mmCIF file of C-alpha atoms and ligand atoms in Angstrom:
data_model
loop_
_atom_site.group_PDB
_atom_site.id
_atom_site.type_symbol
_atom_site.label_atom_id
_atom_site.label_comp_id
_atom_site.label_asym_id
_atom_site.label_seq_id
_atom_site.Cartn_x
_atom_site.Cartn_y
_atom_site.Cartn_z
ATOM 1 C CA MET A 1 0.000 0.000 0.000
ATOM 2 C CA ALA A 2 1.377 3.409 -0.974
ATOM 3 C CA GLN A 3 1.804 5.820 1.909
ATOM 4 C CA PRO A 4 -0.321 8.981 1.965
ATOM 5 C CA ARG A 5 1.528 11.847 0.342
ATOM 6 C CA LEU A 6 2.425 15.209 1.914
ATOM 7 C CA LEU A 7 3.622 18.344 0.222
ATOM 8 C CA SER A 8 4.718 21.653 1.668
ATOM 9 C CA GLY A 9 7.187 24.486 1.125
ATOM 10 C CA ILE A 10 8.756 27.587 2.621
ATOM 11 C CA GLN A 11 9.933 30.780 0.970
ATOM 12 C CA PRO A 12 13.696 31.255 1.129
ATOM 13 C CA THR A 13 13.586 34.830 2.381
ATOM 14 C CA GLY A 14 15.907 35.145 5.366
ATOM 15 C CA ASN A 15 16.319 32.947 8.420
ATOM 16 C CA LEU A 16 13.572 30.574 9.441
ATOM 17 C CA HIS A 17 11.933 31.286 12.774
ATOM 18 C CA LEU A 18 10.014 29.474 15.468
ATOM 19 C CA GLY A 19 6.709 30.071 13.608
ATOM 20 C CA ASN A 20 8.027 28.251 10.543
ATOM 21 C CA TYR A 21 9.252 25.474 12.809
ATOM 22 C CA LEU A 22 6.207 24.953 15.024
ATOM 23 C CA GLY A 23 3.645 25.740 12.307
ATOM 24 C CA ALA A 24 5.268 23.636 9.607
ATOM 25 C CA ILE A 25 8.665 21.868 9.794
ATOM 26 C CA ARG A 26 8.202 20.139 13.153
ATOM 27 C CA ASN A 27 4.948 18.630 11.892
ATOM 28 C CA TRP A 28 6.631 17.391 8.717
ATOM 29 C CA VAL A 29 9.305 15.722 10.849
ATOM 30 C CA ASN A 30 6.648 14.036 12.991
ATOM 31 C CA LEU A 31 4.728 12.825 9.930
ATOM 32 C CA GLN A 32 7.736 11.810 7.866
ATOM 33 C CA ALA A 33 7.798 8.151 8.926
ATOM 34 C CA GLY A 34 4.292 7.279 7.678
ATOM 35 C CA HIS A 35 4.119 9.590 4.647
ATOM 36 C CA ASP A 36 5.672 10.121 1.250
ATOM 37 C CA CYS A 37 6.912 13.712 1.715
ATOM 38 C CA TYR A 38 7.677 16.351 -0.927
ATOM 39 C CA LEU A 39 9.231 19.440 0.666
ATOM 40 C CA PHE A 40 10.582 22.348 -1.287
ATOM 41 C CA MET A 41 12.070 25.823 -1.201
ATOM 42 C CA ALA A 42 9.591 28.234 -2.814
ATOM 43 C CA ASP A 43 12.131 30.477 -4.553
ATOM 44 C CA LEU A 44 9.722 31.512 -7.318
ATOM 45 C CA HIS A 45 7.473 32.855 -4.578
ATOM 46 C CA ALA A 46 10.402 34.695 -2.983
ATOM 47 C CA VAL A 47 10.774 36.982 -6.012
ATOM 48 C CA THR A 48 7.196 38.284 -5.894
ATOM 49 C CA VAL A 49 8.499 41.121 -3.688
ATOM 50 C CA PRO A 50 11.805 42.932 -4.308
ATOM 51 C CA HIS A 51 14.725 40.608 -3.525
ATOM 52 C CA ASP A 52 18.527 40.631 -3.553
ATOM 53 C CA PRO A 53 19.880 38.425 -6.394
ATOM 54 C CA ALA A 54 23.150 38.023 -4.471
ATOM 55 C CA LEU A 55 21.296 36.209 -1.672
ATOM 56 C CA LEU A 56 18.622 34.113 -3.371
ATOM 57 C CA ALA A 57 20.619 30.922 -4.077
ATOM 58 C CA HIS A 58 22.308 31.142 -0.659
ATOM 59 C CA ASN A 59 18.918 31.459 1.041
ATOM 60 C CA VAL A 60 17.683 28.365 -0.795
ATOM 61 C CA ARG A 61 20.603 26.346 0.603
ATOM 62 C CA LYS A 62 19.958 27.808 4.055
ATOM 63 C CA VAL A 63 16.375 26.564 4.041
ATOM 64 C CA ALA A 64 17.420 23.137 2.737
ATOM 65 C CA ALA A 65 20.039 22.887 5.503
ATOM 66 C CA THR A 66 17.424 23.922 8.072
ATOM 67 C CA TYR A 67 14.976 21.217 6.915
ATOM 68 C CA ILE A 68 17.652 18.551 7.335
ATOM 69 C CA ALA A 69 18.977 19.988 10.615
ATOM 70 C CA CYS A 70 15.436 19.893 12.030
ATOM 71 C CA GLY A 71 15.123 16.194 11.215
ATOM 72 C CA ILE A 72 13.941 15.845 7.615
ATOM 73 C CA ASP A 73 15.810 12.834 6.245
ATOM 74 C CA PRO A 74 16.679 13.315 2.553
ATOM 75 C CA GLN A 75 16.779 9.553 2.069
ATOM 76 C CA VAL A 76 13.158 9.305 3.183
ATOM 77 C CA SER A 77 11.708 12.627 2.004
ATOM 78 C CA THR A 78 12.121 14.449 -1.291
ATOM 79 C CA ILE A 79 13.667 17.914 -0.827
ATOM 80 C CA PHE A 80 13.840 20.123 -3.908
ATOM 81 C CA VAL A 81 14.039 23.655 -5.281
ATOM 82 C CA GLN A 82 10.838 24.952 -6.871
ATOM 83 C CA SER A 83 12.588 26.806 -9.728
ATOM 84 C CA HIS A 84 14.491 23.649 -10.729
ATOM 85 C CA LEU A 85 11.223 22.218 -12.028
ATOM 86 C CA PRO A 86 9.776 24.331 -14.859
ATOM 87 C CA ALA A 87 6.514 22.389 -14.446
ATOM 88 C CA HIS A 88 5.593 24.718 -11.541
ATOM 89 C CA SER A 89 5.665 27.839 -13.709
ATOM 90 C CA GLU A 90 4.014 26.108 -16.630
ATOM 91 C CA LEU A 91 1.110 24.737 -14.634
ATOM 92 C CA ALA A 92 0.713 28.123 -12.915
ATOM 93 C CA TRP A 93 0.213 29.708 -16.344
ATOM 94 C CA LEU A 94 -2.438 27.154 -17.277
ATOM 95 C CA PHE A 95 -4.228 27.759 -13.957
ATOM 96 C CA ASN A 96 -3.995 31.529 -14.537
ATOM 97 C CA CYS A 97 -6.198 31.048 -17.546
ATOM 98 C CA ILE A 98 -8.997 29.388 -15.579
ATOM 99 C CA THR A 99 -8.829 31.357 -12.317
ATOM 100 C CA PRO A 100 -11.250 34.287 -12.021
ATOM 101 C CA LEU A 101 -9.449 37.496 -11.103
ATOM 102 C CA ASN A 102 -11.856 38.222 -8.254
ATOM 103 C CA TRP A 103 -10.765 35.024 -6.459
ATOM 104 C CA LEU A 104 -7.302 36.609 -6.118
ATOM 105 C CA GLU A 105 -8.572 39.994 -5.046
ATOM 106 C CA ARG A 106 -9.954 38.386 -1.871
ATOM 107 C CA MET A 107 -6.610 37.024 -0.662
ATOM 108 C CA ILE A 108 -5.710 38.432 2.758
ATOM 109 C CA GLN A 109 -1.957 37.889 2.423
ATOM 110 C CA PHE A 110 -1.947 39.755 -0.878
ATOM 111 C CA LYS A 111 -3.707 42.706 0.707
ATOM 112 C CA GLU A 112 -1.304 42.726 3.666
ATOM 113 C CA LYS A 113 1.817 42.467 1.506
ATOM 114 C CA ALA A 114 0.523 44.920 -1.124
ATOM 115 C CA VAL A 115 0.122 47.618 1.516
ATOM 116 C CA LYS A 116 3.820 47.232 2.368
ATOM 117 C CA GLN A 117 4.850 47.497 -1.319
ATOM 118 C CA GLY A 118 3.091 50.809 -1.954
ATOM 119 C CA GLU A 119 2.944 51.483 -5.684
ATOM 120 C CA ASN A 120 5.334 48.711 -6.630
ATOM 121 C CA VAL A 121 2.953 45.776 -6.266
ATOM 122 C CA SER A 122 3.862 43.236 -8.933
ATOM 123 C CA VAL A 123 1.476 41.103 -10.964
ATOM 124 C CA GLY A 124 3.437 38.198 -9.482
ATOM 125 C CA LEU A 125 2.372 39.116 -5.954
ATOM 126 C CA GLN A 126 -1.278 39.007 -6.929
ATOM 127 C CA ASN A 127 -0.685 35.828 -8.853
ATOM 128 C CA TYR A 128 1.198 34.126 -6.026
ATOM 129 C CA PRO A 129 -1.647 31.849 -4.833
ATOM 130 C CA VAL A 130 -2.107 30.456 -8.362
ATOM 131 C CA LEU A 131 1.544 29.404 -8.388
ATOM 132 C CA GLN A 132 0.984 27.870 -4.963
ATOM 133 C CA ALA A 133 -1.945 25.875 -6.357
ATOM 134 C CA ALA A 134 0.339 24.594 -9.109
ATOM 135 C CA ASP A 135 3.040 23.668 -6.555
ATOM 136 C CA ILE A 136 0.531 21.579 -4.696
ATOM 137 C CA LEU A 137 -1.604 19.986 -7.392
ATOM 138 C CA LEU A 138 1.411 18.847 -9.450
ATOM 139 C CA TYR A 139 2.274 16.317 -6.739
ATOM 140 C CA GLU A 140 -1.248 15.019 -5.975
ATOM 141 C CA PRO A 141 -0.722 15.171 -2.206
ATOM 142 C CA ASP A 142 -3.286 13.889 0.270
ATOM 143 C CA PHE A 143 -2.313 16.528 2.842
ATOM 144 C CA VAL A 144 -0.633 19.914 2.905
ATOM 145 C CA PRO A 145 0.764 20.618 6.412
ATOM 146 C CA VAL A 146 1.042 24.395 6.937
ATOM 147 C CA GLY A 147 0.490 27.113 9.534
ATOM 148 C CA GLU A 148 -2.813 28.896 9.958
ATOM 149 C CA ASP A 149 -1.861 31.822 7.673
ATOM 150 C CA GLN A 150 -1.876 29.538 4.610
ATOM 151 C CA LYS A 151 -5.448 28.349 5.089
ATOM 152 C CA GLN A 152 -6.957 30.726 2.555
ATOM 153 C CA HIS A 153 -4.349 29.794 -0.061
ATOM 154 C CA LEU A 154 -5.226 26.141 0.404
ATOM 155 C CA GLU A 155 -8.913 26.864 0.002
ATOM 156 C CA LEU A 156 -8.094 28.614 -3.258
ATOM 157 C CA THR A 157 -6.023 25.613 -4.355
ATOM 158 C CA ARG A 158 -9.008 23.363 -3.742
ATOM 159 C CA ASP A 159 -11.274 25.750 -5.661
ATOM 160 C CA ILE A 160 -8.875 25.764 -8.623
ATOM 161 C CA ALA A 161 -8.724 21.960 -8.601
ATOM 162 C CA HIS A 162 -12.526 21.685 -8.544
ATOM 163 C CA ARG A 163 -12.881 24.231 -11.320
ATOM 164 C CA PHE A 164 -10.275 22.500 -13.460
ATOM 165 C CA ASN A 165 -11.931 19.128 -12.931
ATOM 166 C CA HIS A 166 -15.303 20.622 -13.795
ATOM 167 C CA LEU A 167 -14.039 22.310 -16.981
ATOM 168 C CA PHE A 168 -11.887 19.515 -18.327
ATOM 169 C CA GLY A 169 -13.458 16.332 -17.068
ATOM 170 C CA GLU A 170 -14.191 14.886 -13.660
ATOM 171 C CA LYS A 171 -12.616 11.575 -14.621
ATOM 172 C CA SER A 172 -9.000 10.994 -15.372
ATOM 173 C CA PRO A 173 -8.237 9.980 -18.957
ATOM 174 C CA LYS A 174 -6.721 6.797 -17.551
ATOM 175 C CA GLY A 175 -10.289 5.636 -16.990
ATOM 176 C CA SER A 176 -9.947 5.214 -13.243
ATOM 177 C CA ASP A 177 -12.331 6.831 -10.775
ATOM 178 C CA GLN A 178 -9.754 9.449 -9.876
ATOM 179 C CA PRO A 179 -10.592 13.025 -10.811
ATOM 180 C CA LEU A 180 -8.154 14.731 -13.163
ATOM 181 C CA LEU A 181 -6.642 16.696 -10.285
ATOM 182 C CA LYS A 182 -6.650 15.320 -6.773
ATOM 183 C CA VAL A 183 -8.163 17.740 -4.240
ATOM 184 C CA PRO A 184 -5.877 17.841 -1.159
ATOM 185 C CA GLU A 185 -6.712 18.544 2.474
ATOM 186 C CA PRO A 186 -4.940 21.213 4.523
ATOM 187 C CA LEU A 187 -3.314 19.890 7.700
ATOM 188 C CA ILE A 188 -3.169 22.613 10.333
ATOM 189 C CA GLN A 189 -2.262 21.536 13.855
ATOM 190 C CA LYS A 190 -4.055 23.219 16.715
ATOM 191 C CA ALA A 191 -1.065 24.258 18.786
ATOM 192 C CA GLY A 192 1.732 26.157 17.050
ATOM 193 C CA ALA A 193 -0.314 27.009 13.947
ATOM 194 C CA ARG A 194 0.004 30.713 14.725
ATOM 195 C CA VAL A 195 3.099 31.637 16.703
ATOM 196 C CA MET A 196 2.930 35.290 17.710
ATOM 197 C CA SER A 197 5.545 38.069 17.758
ATOM 198 C CA LEU A 198 7.644 38.424 20.914
ATOM 199 C CA SER A 199 7.057 42.174 20.852
ATOM 200 C CA ASP A 200 3.283 42.079 20.348
ATOM 201 C CA GLY A 201 1.155 39.040 21.149
ATOM 202 C CA SER A 202 -1.557 40.139 18.729
ATOM 203 C CA LYS A 203 0.771 40.029 15.681
ATOM 204 C CA LYS A 204 2.084 36.945 13.882
ATOM 205 C CA MET A 205 5.803 36.149 14.226
ATOM 206 C CA SER A 206 7.173 37.015 10.803
ATOM 207 C CA LYS A 207 10.407 37.125 8.786
ATOM 208 C CA SER A 208 9.482 40.568 7.495
ATOM 209 C CA ASP A 209 9.080 42.254 10.900
ATOM 210 C CA PRO A 210 11.807 44.935 10.997
ATOM 211 C CA SER A 211 12.617 44.130 14.633
ATOM 212 C CA GLU A 212 14.825 41.068 15.156
ATOM 213 C CA LEU A 213 13.682 41.010 18.766
ATOM 214 C CA SER A 214 10.163 40.144 17.589
ATOM 215 C CA ARG A 215 11.156 36.626 16.543
ATOM 216 C CA ILE A 216 13.298 33.643 17.484
ATOM 217 C CA ASP A 217 15.363 32.358 14.590
ATOM 218 C CA LEU A 218 16.178 28.653 14.603
ATOM 219 C CA THR A 219 19.877 29.455 14.377
ATOM 220 C CA ASP A 220 20.026 32.035 17.200
ATOM 221 C CA SER A 221 22.941 31.539 19.608
ATOM 222 C CA PRO A 222 22.202 30.771 23.293
ATOM 223 C CA GLU A 223 23.233 34.361 24.178
ATOM 224 C CA LEU A 224 20.817 35.814 21.636
ATOM 225 C CA LEU A 225 17.999 33.531 22.811
ATOM 226 C CA GLN A 226 18.588 34.703 26.345
ATOM 227 C CA LYS A 227 18.526 38.353 25.267
ATOM 228 C CA LYS A 228 15.351 37.966 23.201
ATOM 229 C CA ILE A 229 13.430 36.258 25.994
ATOM 230 C CA LYS A 230 14.685 38.763 28.530
ATOM 231 C CA LYS A 231 13.363 41.611 26.377
ATOM 232 C CA CYS A 232 10.153 40.015 25.148
ATOM 233 C CA ARG A 233 6.870 41.680 26.011
ATOM 234 C CA THR A 234 4.918 40.372 28.997
ATOM 235 C CA ASP A 235 2.214 41.827 31.231
ATOM 236 C CA PRO A 236 2.138 43.017 34.839
ATOM 237 C CA GLN A 237 0.138 40.048 36.133
ATOM 238 C CA ARG A 238 1.575 37.315 38.340
ATOM 239 C CA GLY A 239 0.544 33.729 37.612
ATOM 240 C CA LEU A 240 0.539 32.396 34.048
ATOM 241 C CA GLU A 241 -2.405 31.026 32.088
ATOM 242 C CA PHE A 242 -3.415 29.805 28.641
ATOM 243 C CA ASP A 243 -6.361 31.080 26.600
ATOM 244 C CA ASN A 244 -6.986 34.423 28.297
ATOM 245 C CA PRO A 245 -7.749 36.787 25.374
ATOM 246 C CA ASP A 246 -6.573 39.731 27.467
ATOM 247 C CA ARG A 247 -3.127 38.118 27.859
ATOM 248 C CA PRO A 248 -2.009 37.168 24.313
ATOM 249 C CA GLU A 249 1.710 37.286 25.192
ATOM 250 C CA CYS A 250 1.153 34.954 28.116
ATOM 251 C CA HIS A 251 -0.717 32.421 25.962
ATOM 252 C CA ASN A 252 1.946 32.599 23.254
ATOM 253 C CA LEU A 253 4.954 32.131 25.574
ATOM 254 C CA LEU A 254 3.299 29.293 27.481
ATOM 255 C CA THR A 255 2.462 27.591 24.181
ATOM 256 C CA LEU A 256 6.087 27.858 23.053
ATOM 257 C CA TYR A 257 7.212 26.356 26.333
ATOM 258 C CA MET A 258 4.645 23.547 26.087
ATOM 259 C CA LEU A 259 5.563 22.601 22.507
ATOM 260 C CA LEU A 260 9.330 22.797 22.938
ATOM 261 C CA SER A 261 9.401 20.948 26.252
ATOM 262 C CA GLY A 262 7.024 18.301 24.911
ATOM 263 C CA GLN A 263 4.726 18.537 27.949
ATOM 264 C CA ALA A 264 0.941 18.318 28.013
ATOM 265 C CA LYS A 265 -1.068 21.531 28.228
ATOM 266 C CA ASP A 266 -2.602 20.590 31.593
ATOM 267 C CA THR A 267 0.810 19.917 33.104
ATOM 268 C CA VAL A 268 2.217 23.256 31.916
ATOM 269 C CA ALA A 269 -0.920 25.103 33.063
ATOM 270 C CA ALA A 270 -0.654 23.576 36.542
ATOM 271 C CA ASP A 271 3.127 24.036 36.856
ATOM 272 C CA CYS A 272 3.063 27.676 35.737
ATOM 273 C CA ALA A 273 -0.149 28.813 37.436
ATOM 274 C CA ASP A 274 1.731 30.447 40.308
ATOM 275 C CA LEU A 275 4.903 31.529 38.521
ATOM 276 C CA GLY A 276 5.933 35.119 37.976
ATOM 277 C CA TRP A 277 7.649 36.216 34.752
ATOM 278 C CA GLY A 278 11.002 36.357 36.568
ATOM 279 C CA GLN A 279 10.721 32.610 37.242
ATOM 280 C CA PHE A 280 9.195 31.601 33.921
ATOM 281 C CA LYS A 281 11.566 33.426 31.560
ATOM 282 C CA PRO A 282 14.715 31.473 32.578
ATOM 283 C CA LEU A 283 12.719 28.235 32.223
ATOM 284 C CA LEU A 284 11.643 29.150 28.693
ATOM 285 C CA THR A 285 15.164 30.297 27.777
ATOM 286 C CA GLU A 286 16.662 27.019 28.970
ATOM 287 C CA THR A 287 14.088 25.001 27.028
ATOM 288 C CA LEU A 288 14.741 27.001 23.870
ATOM 289 C CA ILE A 289 18.500 26.561 24.164
ATOM 290 C CA GLU A 290 18.126 22.836 24.772
ATOM 291 C CA HIS A 291 15.807 22.347 21.788
ATOM 292 C CA LEU A 292 17.490 24.656 19.285
ATOM 293 C CA SER A 293 21.220 24.110 19.988
ATOM 294 C CA PRO A 294 21.455 20.716 18.238
ATOM 295 C CA ILE A 295 19.571 22.185 15.265
ATOM 296 C CA ARG A 296 22.010 25.112 15.050
ATOM 297 C CA VAL A 297 25.076 22.869 15.260
ATOM 298 C CA GLN A 298 23.774 20.532 12.564
ATOM 299 C CA TYR A 299 22.740 23.480 10.388
ATOM 300 C CA GLU A 300 26.237 24.976 10.534
ATOM 301 C CA ALA A 301 27.835 21.655 9.601
ATOM 302 C CA LEU A 302 25.491 21.290 6.608
ATOM 303 C CA MET A 303 26.117 24.836 5.412
ATOM 304 C CA ALA A 304 29.842 24.061 5.385
ATOM 305 C CA ASP A 305 29.220 21.086 3.054
ATOM 306 C CA THR A 306 27.679 22.566 -0.080
ATOM 307 C CA ASP A 307 28.528 19.481 -2.153
ATOM 308 C CA TYR A 308 26.390 17.308 0.084
ATOM 309 C CA LEU A 309 23.513 19.794 0.093
ATOM 310 C CA ASP A 310 23.604 20.174 -3.683
ATOM 311 C CA GLY A 311 23.603 16.385 -4.062
ATOM 312 C CA VAL A 312 20.442 16.206 -1.954
ATOM 313 C CA LEU A 313 18.801 18.871 -4.107
ATOM 314 C CA ARG A 314 19.805 17.179 -7.359
ATOM 315 C CA GLN A 315 18.352 13.878 -6.190
ATOM 316 C CA GLY A 316 15.239 15.696 -4.947
ATOM 317 C CA ARG A 317 14.714 17.394 -8.285
ATOM 318 C CA ASP A 318 14.903 14.094 -10.151
ATOM 319 C CA ARG A 319 12.453 12.388 -7.814
ATOM 320 C CA ALA A 320 10.057 15.351 -7.885
ATOM 321 C CA ASN A 321 10.257 15.542 -11.641
ATOM 322 C CA THR A 322 9.005 11.999 -12.138
ATOM 323 C CA VAL A 323 5.751 12.970 -10.402
ATOM 324 C CA ALA A 324 5.383 16.552 -11.646
ATOM 325 C CA SER A 325 5.996 15.814 -15.321
ATOM 326 C CA LEU A 326 3.240 13.162 -15.386
ATOM 327 C CA THR A 327 0.662 15.510 -13.865
ATOM 328 C CA LEU A 328 1.589 18.315 -16.236
ATOM 329 C CA GLU A 329 1.288 16.015 -19.224
ATOM 330 C CA ARG A 330 -2.142 14.841 -18.059
ATOM 331 C CA VAL A 331 -3.329 18.416 -17.586
ATOM 332 C CA LYS A 332 -2.101 19.510 -21.010
ATOM 333 C CA ASN A 333 -3.725 16.507 -22.681
ATOM 334 C CA ALA A 334 -7.013 17.276 -20.958
ATOM 335 C CA MET A 335 -6.826 20.890 -22.130
ATOM 336 C CA GLY A 336 -6.273 19.734 -25.701
ATOM 337 C CA PHE A 337 -2.714 20.887 -26.358
ATOM 338 C CA MET A 338 -0.919 19.411 -29.350
ATOM 339 C CA LYS A 339 1.702 16.890 -28.281
ATOM 340 C CA PRO A 340 5.314 18.012 -28.808
ATOM 341 C CA LEU A 341 6.548 16.765 -32.209
HETATM 342 P P1 TYM B 401 6.059 30.985 4.392
HETATM 343 O O1 TYM B 401 7.402 30.864 3.805
HETATM 344 O O2 TYM B 401 5.545 32.335 4.748
HETATM 345 O O3 TYM B 401 5.943 30.108 5.702
HETATM 346 C C1 TYM B 401 6.319 28.750 5.702
HETATM 347 C C2 TYM B 401 5.478 27.941 6.668
HETATM 348 O O4 TYM B 401 5.575 28.485 7.986
HETATM 349 C C3 TYM B 401 4.273 28.760 8.484
HETATM 350 N N1 TYM B 401 4.339 29.964 9.328
HETATM 351 C C4 TYM B 401 3.875 30.021 10.576
HETATM 352 N N2 TYM B 401 3.266 29.099 11.343
HETATM 353 C C5 TYM B 401 2.938 29.463 12.611
HETATM 354 N N3 TYM B 401 3.170 30.704 13.124
HETATM 355 C C6 TYM B 401 3.770 31.665 12.385
HETATM 356 N N4 TYM B 401 4.012 32.859 12.904
HETATM 357 C C7 TYM B 401 4.147 31.340 11.040
HETATM 358 N N5 TYM B 401 4.773 32.020 10.046
HETATM 359 C C8 TYM B 401 4.873 31.170 9.011
HETATM 360 C C9 TYM B 401 3.420 29.001 7.245
HETATM 361 O O5 TYM B 401 2.053 28.805 7.513
HETATM 362 C C10 TYM B 401 3.983 27.980 6.290
HETATM 363 O O6 TYM B 401 3.431 26.705 6.519
HETATM 364 N N6 TYM B 401 3.065 30.524 0.478
HETATM 365 C C11 TYM B 401 3.858 29.766 1.404
HETATM 366 C C12 TYM B 401 4.933 28.922 0.743
HETATM 367 C C13 TYM B 401 4.411 27.981 -0.280
HETATM 368 C C14 TYM B 401 3.700 26.777 -0.011
HETATM 369 C C15 TYM B 401 3.428 26.220 -1.294
HETATM 370 C C16 TYM B 401 3.282 26.122 1.162
HETATM 371 C C17 TYM B 401 4.527 28.111 -1.617
HETATM 372 N N7 TYM B 401 3.922 27.038 -2.240
HETATM 373 C C18 TYM B 401 2.718 25.008 -1.398
HETATM 374 C C19 TYM B 401 2.597 24.925 1.036
HETATM 375 C C20 TYM B 401 2.310 24.379 -0.221
HETATM 376 C C21 TYM B 401 4.557 30.755 2.318
HETATM 377 O O7 TYM B 401 4.787 31.882 1.982
HETATM 378 O O8 TYM B 401 4.986 30.241 3.480
#
């Protein structure tokens, strides 16, 4: 029996942070054993806002090294670079031609990012979720494990798949009962799906926040972790609790502690109910250092071995291509394109 398939990706735009880890990568690692995983670096997405050409390829390797350092095994999972497979761009174009413009105008992330770009909003930024649909549907995954902020993009992906199936045939040309494009399910874990900023518990932790103190990067040194937790925003109340909407920072920091220490919510709630911030912060710092130090060490070793990393990415591209090229061919046949001569 084939294992269920997973697909997910991250944009190579700067260092990965605890949100990327708890919302996405950690879940991939936990699911890796029972699933056929396709994990990629979304470099075509990274150029939808102004980028530095001198850093793009380096950032791709950094994300690949982070995946492996966090526990993704390249012998078990397929790790690849989006732009190494032209099928992503080609399928995105085909989907562009069947996606109503007003579906894209509703996208929350587009609106948020467009505000930051002022007058320089590119067509690519608006088009971004169509490319994401192509990324996903090319690999026919059963599940797409992501953080909460990607939910709307996954709904759009499902809508595009349904529309394509409706327009070009519900049944696959192979004659099986499978629809032309498989409609995947999002996989969003409850805890960790929305890690909040250290400076403001009502804002998402994000790579694009100008303040480094707002986030924990996976490669932060123990000294930096200590500094960031020391400076992070708290509230004047003594005693810590989950789920109090008036104490978003408290909920966020307790959740980080719970997930990184691997303890149950009830246990953390009981153990921290009478703690003050002065007692809790060193506990959280210690847990962060313990969890992230091995990741940082492994990451640095991988970044020093570019040959190994590139070998992983070459192998990943070849494996990914065997799946992606078949889907693209099926889609083009269904749309009636002439076969290459
Ligand atoms: P990106 O690069 O913004 O984020 C990568 C993953 O990290 C999750 N994430 C978070 N989770 C919890 N709390 C946070 N503060 C937080 N910040 C980020 C995201 O939900 C995501 O799972 N469009 C995607 C990349 C992409 C993709 C795809 C994903 C392109 N094609 C196909 C899945 C499938 C993005 O920009 O993620």
